[in-house]
Amino acid sequence: MKSALNTSELTQNQVTIGISLTVLGVGMITLPREVFTAAGVASGWVSVLLTGIIAAGVMLLMIVLNNRYPGMSYYQYNRIIVGSWIGGFITLITSIYYVTFAAFETRAMAELIQMFILDRTPVSFTMLIFIGTAVYLVLGGYSAIFRLFELYFPAIIFFTLLIMILSANQFEMNHIRPFFEGFPPIMKGMSATVLSFVGMEIILFIQAFMRKPERAKKAAVYGIAIPTVLYAIIVIMVGGIMGVGETMTLVYPLMELAKSIEIRNFFFERFETFFIPLWILSIFTTLAIVLYLAALGIKTVFNVKKETAVFSIIPIIYILAMTPKNINEMFTMGVWIGYSMLAIGVGIPLILLLVSILRRQKQ
Amino acid sequence: MRTICILILAAFVLTGCWDHREIEELGIITGVAIDQPEDSTQSHMLTVTNQYVLPQSISSQVKSGTSGNKPYVNETVTAPSVLQTIRDQSKFVSRPPYYYHLKTIVISKELAESTDLLKLTYFFNRDHEIRRSVQVFISDEKAKGLFTITPEEDKVPSIYLDKITHNYATKTAEMAPTISLGDMSKYFSHQKSFVIPFASLKENAVYIDGGIIVNADSKKAVGVLTKDETRTFNWIQERSQGGVIEVFGLKEDQEHPFTFEIKKMTSKVKPFYENDELTYDIHLSFQGKLGEDWSYESNQFNQEYVEKLEKAIEETIRSMVVNSIEKAQKEHKVDYFELMEPFRINYTKEWYKVKDEWNQFFTKANFNIDVTVVVEHYQDVGRKLPFTP
């Protein structure tokens, strides 16, 4: 019998917040540059909305796959669909993908901290503290992770919107006009936004933990709608304040936006100070869930204890995070993670869905 | 035992801060002035003056009430690049430079005319310590000269300079709009020409008067805006909601000046592009009050008289605007009014064809200028004498 106080299962809100915070990560701060560079025109923000709608569609398909195997996560049912050998292989490469993803998030965070706050602190040290904190959280299990997310979520949304509101006085409508310059730029912009939706596939894993799995569809749609709308607002605001041409030249457009806020003769002269912790939080949430999924995969494949799985991937994450020699290699790593998401996070599950339908499996 | 070990370890690991800096030990820089070196053999180099504020000296002055030492120190270094000058300073300045509170950058006119301004300011845009909101000025004489005065109200010249810009737009239309590092970078990345406020030194005070045109193609200063040109610029761009217009007499022979004070103004710019010919309709409308009137006939209760005045003001403004635009087309040959924006938005396809030689294209454009002035109010006294002379 399920008690109302059974806190180890996730509510619909927790899943919505979990998906939002996983998607909101490194991409948030670099997205405007990527969209405008690909699209070349101000209507690039439409691409974000379109990609969001496609992402929601893909997530609904994933839920269809989940619903064929109720109570099981992707790591468990993939061996039912294609056998334990291929299934085990899929689980392994998915784990590797998540380990790389975790390494990327760690590195991006370290770069940011080194650039803006602690320029003499060794990168390795900030990374270790960051990974250590995430490991501590992951060992607490998924319910701990999602409850912490609930705590962070309002802060992240509030501060992002606050930055938008405070910089709104610099908005110039001319920068985002003409509003429409044909479809080809919007299509080109969409290819760049894909990378910012990395992480949406976690619905494959967390639906099994839900108290009422039938509400997964609603949770997924809301969960992807929040980052999509937030991204669109960010792209419009950065485009309207910086202009398309200027945004293309900036490494972290959103960061520059925060830096351009000026409230004269006031305590908040350096408003970006409030923004950096916010961004670290949003990277941390992504890291935590990704680390958890990587550990879960390792645990399933090698049949080891949870602690062994988590601790064995720490050195790998650290080494992978230190691999990119410079910031350009780090961005390249991000691009490759985006492509891997398309293959591993979206492609393989959809193939599995097809196989499952063809084999008429249903539990 | 385990807990104690962890706590001791945490004390070692978590308390240290690699990056702590004592606030008293920082060399807080509030202004940077960039000049061309005096020595002509060093013409490829830059002379950079950093203004360090001395917080102790400011606070001691407040306490004792006497003005002893200057509350700032200027350090000048000549080196081939901006970063090099900053690093060279550490050879003789005891405090590490700290740029988070940088307020103003002054570039001398001489240097701005000969150097690519994008290249010059690129360092400041890249450095993460320096904010995008730093104000930029062009100085008439040596930029360094602006930092050596002792202003009465604000003790530090670079902060004083930053504060003057707050007067812009509400009190006068004769100052070019303030421009920040971020704005400059934006203009350059969108290939727009723009105007930087022009500062000149007059007896221990800095006057921000007019502006300097920066051409987006050469990225150099190409001309100085006069008072009227600056006003036209402010009006067309709708950047100013204040200022006065003085008209000398209704008729040519009359010597009865009157002054119109602008309360509100709007500007509408519409481009028309037909048969390869670009025409702009510029409509400026002003609302305000009659501030001063020297004529004896002055009688604002008589609507006809007011309308006559309005006509005269309209004519004055119109000739000012026409002359300024003509000068921009013929003499400066630069579209610093950002007239490309309405054209880009309304004729996007045509814009892509001409965008690289926009300034050339601009010089061939035609202008229809239409000015409307409404005298809304005439203060407390409506007529000068109860009888008509």
PDB file of C-alpha atoms in Angstrom, chain B residues 7-127:
ATOM      1  CA  LEU B   7      36.566  18.268  10.125  1.00  0.00           C
ATOM      2  CA  ILE B   8      40.317  18.886  10.320  1.00  0.00           C
ATOM      3  CA  LEU B   9      40.671  18.065   6.649  1.00  0.00           C
ATOM      4  CA  ALA B  10      37.804  20.382   5.795  1.00  0.00           C
ATOM      5  CA  ALA B  11      39.425  23.166   7.769  1.00  0.00           C
ATOM      6  CA  PHE B  12      42.518  22.834   5.634  1.00  0.00           C
ATOM      7  CA  VAL B  13      40.803  22.349   2.330  1.00  0.00           C
ATOM      8  CA  LEU B  14      37.838  24.674   2.470  1.00  0.00           C
ATOM      9  CA  THR B  15      39.038  27.766   4.275  1.00  0.00           C
ATOM     10  CA  GLY B  16      41.890  28.913   2.082  1.00  0.00           C
ATOM     11  CA  CYS B  17      41.027  31.296  -0.647  1.00  0.00           C
ATOM     12  CA  TRP B  18      43.494  31.577  -3.472  1.00  0.00           C
ATOM     13  CA  ASP B  19      41.987  34.680  -4.869  1.00  0.00           C
ATOM     14  CA  HIS B  20      41.404  36.906  -1.892  1.00  0.00           C
ATOM     15  CA  ARG B  21      42.498  40.507  -2.287  1.00  0.00           C
ATOM     16  CA  GLU B  22      42.592  43.094   0.441  1.00  0.00           C
ATOM     17  CA  ILE B  23      40.480  46.048  -0.549  1.00  0.00           C
ATOM     18  CA  GLU B  24      43.010  48.546   0.803  1.00  0.00           C
ATOM     19  CA  GLU B  25      45.684  46.985  -1.318  1.00  0.00           C
ATOM     20  CA  LEU B  26      43.860  47.325  -4.631  1.00  0.00           C
ATOM     21  CA  GLY B  27      44.820  49.911  -7.165  1.00  0.00           C
ATOM     22  CA  ILE B  28      41.288  50.911  -8.127  1.00  0.00           C
ATOM     23  CA  ILE B  29      41.344  52.480 -11.572  1.00  0.00           C
ATOM     24  CA  THR B  30      38.427  54.705 -12.523  1.00  0.00           C
ATOM     25  CA  GLY B  31      39.679  56.257 -15.723  1.00  0.00           C
ATOM     26  CA  VAL B  32      41.906  55.463 -18.666  1.00  0.00           C
ATOM     27  CA  ALA B  33      43.192  58.102 -21.081  1.00  0.00           C
ATOM     28  CA  ILE B  34      44.790  57.074 -24.350  1.00  0.00           C
ATOM     29  CA  ASP B  35      47.062  59.449 -26.269  1.00  0.00           C
ATOM     30  CA  GLN B  36      49.500  59.378 -29.076  1.00  0.00           C
ATOM     31  CA  PRO B  37      53.081  59.458 -27.749  1.00  0.00           C
ATOM     32  CA  GLU B  38      54.712  62.871 -27.842  1.00  0.00           C
ATOM     33  CA  ASP B  39      57.901  61.442 -29.231  1.00  0.00           C
ATOM     34  CA  SER B  40      57.321  61.023 -32.966  1.00  0.00           C
ATOM     35  CA  THR B  41      59.680  58.053 -33.165  1.00  0.00           C
ATOM     36  CA  GLN B  42      57.189  56.136 -31.062  1.00  0.00           C
ATOM     37  CA  SER B  43      54.258  56.815 -33.361  1.00  0.00           C
ATOM     38  CA  HIS B  44      53.245  53.168 -33.485  1.00  0.00           C
ATOM     39  CA  MET B  45      52.868  53.113 -29.723  1.00  0.00           C
ATOM     40  CA  LEU B  46      50.183  54.246 -27.306  1.00  0.00           C
ATOM     41  CA  THR B  47      50.511  56.422 -24.252  1.00  0.00           C
ATOM     42  CA  VAL B  48      48.068  55.200 -21.672  1.00  0.00           C
ATOM     43  CA  THR B  49      47.298  57.063 -18.475  1.00  0.00           C
ATOM     44  CA  ASN B  50      45.586  55.193 -15.685  1.00  0.00           C
ATOM     45  CA  GLN B  51      43.877  57.123 -12.960  1.00  0.00           C
ATOM     46  CA  TYR B  52      44.126  55.402  -9.595  1.00  0.00           C
ATOM     47  CA  VAL B  53      41.856  56.650  -6.842  1.00  0.00           C
ATOM     48  CA  LEU B  54      43.211  56.834  -3.332  1.00  0.00           C
ATOM     49  CA  PRO B  55      40.321  56.075  -1.001  1.00  0.00           C
ATOM     50  CA  GLN B  56      42.260  57.128   2.122  1.00  0.00           C
ATOM     51  CA  SER B  57      42.874  60.573   0.744  1.00  0.00           C
ATOM     52  CA  ILE B  58      39.186  61.080  -0.078  1.00  0.00           C
ATOM     53  CA  SER B  59      38.077  59.993   3.365  1.00  0.00           C
ATOM     54  CA  SER B  60      40.708  62.102   5.158  1.00  0.00           C
ATOM     55  CA  GLN B  61      39.554  65.166   3.266  1.00  0.00           C
ATOM     56  CA  VAL B  62      36.021  64.614   4.370  1.00  0.00           C
ATOM     57  CA  LYS B  63      37.162  64.416   7.980  1.00  0.00           C
ATOM     58  CA  SER B  64      39.525  67.361   8.109  1.00  0.00           C
ATOM     59  CA  GLY B  65      37.671  69.490   5.571  1.00  0.00           C
ATOM     60  CA  THR B  66      40.875  70.680   3.962  1.00  0.00           C
ATOM     61  CA  SER B  67      41.908  69.889   0.457  1.00  0.00           C
ATOM     62  CA  GLY B  68      45.381  68.545   0.837  1.00  0.00           C
ATOM     63  CA  ASN B  69      46.716  66.026  -1.606  1.00  0.00           C
ATOM     64  CA  LYS B  70      44.825  65.131  -4.719  1.00  0.00           C
ATOM     65  CA  PRO B  71      42.715  62.030  -4.154  1.00  0.00           C
ATOM     66  CA  TYR B  72      44.060  60.375  -7.268  1.00  0.00           C
ATOM     67  CA  VAL B  73      47.312  59.431  -8.938  1.00  0.00           C
ATOM     68  CA  ASN B  74      47.870  59.331 -12.678  1.00  0.00           C
ATOM     69  CA  GLU B  75      50.366  56.876 -14.025  1.00  0.00           C
ATOM     70  CA  THR B  76      51.421  57.186 -17.653  1.00  0.00           C
ATOM     71  CA  VAL B  77      53.109  54.450 -19.642  1.00  0.00           C
ATOM     72  CA  THR B  78      54.017  54.218 -23.302  1.00  0.00           C
ATOM     73  CA  ALA B  79      53.976  50.804 -24.943  1.00  0.00           C
ATOM     74  CA  PRO B  80      52.894  49.221 -28.238  1.00  0.00           C
ATOM     75  CA  SER B  81      49.656  47.702 -26.903  1.00  0.00           C
ATOM     76  CA  VAL B  82      47.112  48.501 -24.221  1.00  0.00           C
ATOM     77  CA  LEU B  83      47.740  45.321 -22.288  1.00  0.00           C
ATOM     78  CA  GLN B  84      51.452  45.979 -22.436  1.00  0.00           C
ATOM     79  CA  THR B  85      50.971  49.372 -20.786  1.00  0.00           C
ATOM     80  CA  ILE B  86      49.000  47.787 -17.977  1.00  0.00           C
ATOM     81  CA  ARG B  87      51.610  45.125 -17.375  1.00  0.00           C
ATOM     82  CA  ASP B  88      54.368  47.724 -17.525  1.00  0.00           C
ATOM     83  CA  GLN B  89      52.714  49.631 -14.721  1.00  0.00           C
ATOM     84  CA  SER B  90      53.313  46.795 -12.324  1.00  0.00           C
ATOM     85  CA  LYS B  91      56.990  47.611 -12.594  1.00  0.00           C
ATOM     86  CA  PHE B  92      56.526  50.808 -10.624  1.00  0.00           C
ATOM     87  CA  VAL B  93      53.022  50.898  -9.094  1.00  0.00           C
ATOM     88  CA  SER B  94      52.833  49.097  -5.777  1.00  0.00           C
ATOM     89  CA  ARG B  95      49.203  48.043  -6.081  1.00  0.00           C
ATOM     90  CA  PRO B  96      47.800  45.583  -8.594  1.00  0.00           C
ATOM     91  CA  PRO B  97      45.499  47.378 -11.056  1.00  0.00           C
ATOM     92  CA  TYR B  98      41.828  46.663 -10.492  1.00  0.00           C
ATOM     93  CA  TYR B  99      39.513  47.568 -13.361  1.00  0.00           C
ATOM     94  CA  TYR B 100      36.097  46.553 -12.035  1.00  0.00           C
ATOM     95  CA  HIS B 101      35.273  50.170 -11.222  1.00  0.00           C
ATOM     96  CA  LEU B 102      36.478  51.701 -14.453  1.00  0.00           C
ATOM     97  CA  LYS B 103      34.131  54.558 -15.361  1.00  0.00           C
ATOM     98  CA  THR B 104      35.553  56.476 -18.277  1.00  0.00           C
ATOM     99  CA  ILE B 105      37.868  56.014 -21.209  1.00  0.00           C
ATOM    100  CA  VAL B 106      39.128  59.137 -22.951  1.00  0.00           C
ATOM    101  CA  ILE B 107      40.776  58.961 -26.344  1.00  0.00           C
ATOM    102  CA  SER B 108      42.517  61.968 -27.825  1.00  0.00           C
ATOM    103  CA  LYS B 109      41.138  63.291 -31.089  1.00  0.00           C
ATOM    104  CA  GLU B 110      44.570  63.067 -32.677  1.00  0.00           C
ATOM    105  CA  LEU B 111      44.754  59.351 -31.936  1.00  0.00           C
ATOM    106  CA  ALA B 112      41.125  58.682 -32.900  1.00  0.00           C
ATOM    107  CA  GLU B 113      41.758  60.218 -36.310  1.00  0.00           C
ATOM    108  CA  SER B 114      44.729  58.022 -37.036  1.00  0.00           C
ATOM    109  CA  THR B 115      43.916  54.721 -35.334  1.00  0.00           C
ATOM    110  CA  ASP B 116      41.307  52.086 -35.929  1.00  0.00           C
ATOM    111  CA  LEU B 117      39.034  52.543 -32.928  1.00  0.00           C
ATOM    112  CA  LEU B 118      37.738  49.008 -33.031  1.00  0.00           C
ATOM    113  CA  LYS B 119      41.247  47.671 -32.631  1.00  0.00           C
ATOM    114  CA  LEU B 120      41.973  50.188 -29.917  1.00  0.00           C
ATOM    115  CA  THR B 121      38.929  49.359 -27.794  1.00  0.00           C
ATOM    116  CA  TYR B 122      38.913  45.659 -28.518  1.00  0.00           C
ATOM    117  CA  PHE B 123      41.051  44.929 -25.481  1.00  0.00           C
ATOM    118  CA  PHE B 124      38.615  46.715 -23.161  1.00  0.00           C
ATOM    119  CA  ASN B 125      35.709  44.750 -24.567  1.00  0.00           C
ATOM    120  CA  ARG B 126      37.482  41.460 -24.163  1.00  0.00           C
ATOM    121  CA  ASP B 127      38.680  41.911 -20.635  1.00  0.00           C
TER     122      ASP B 127
END
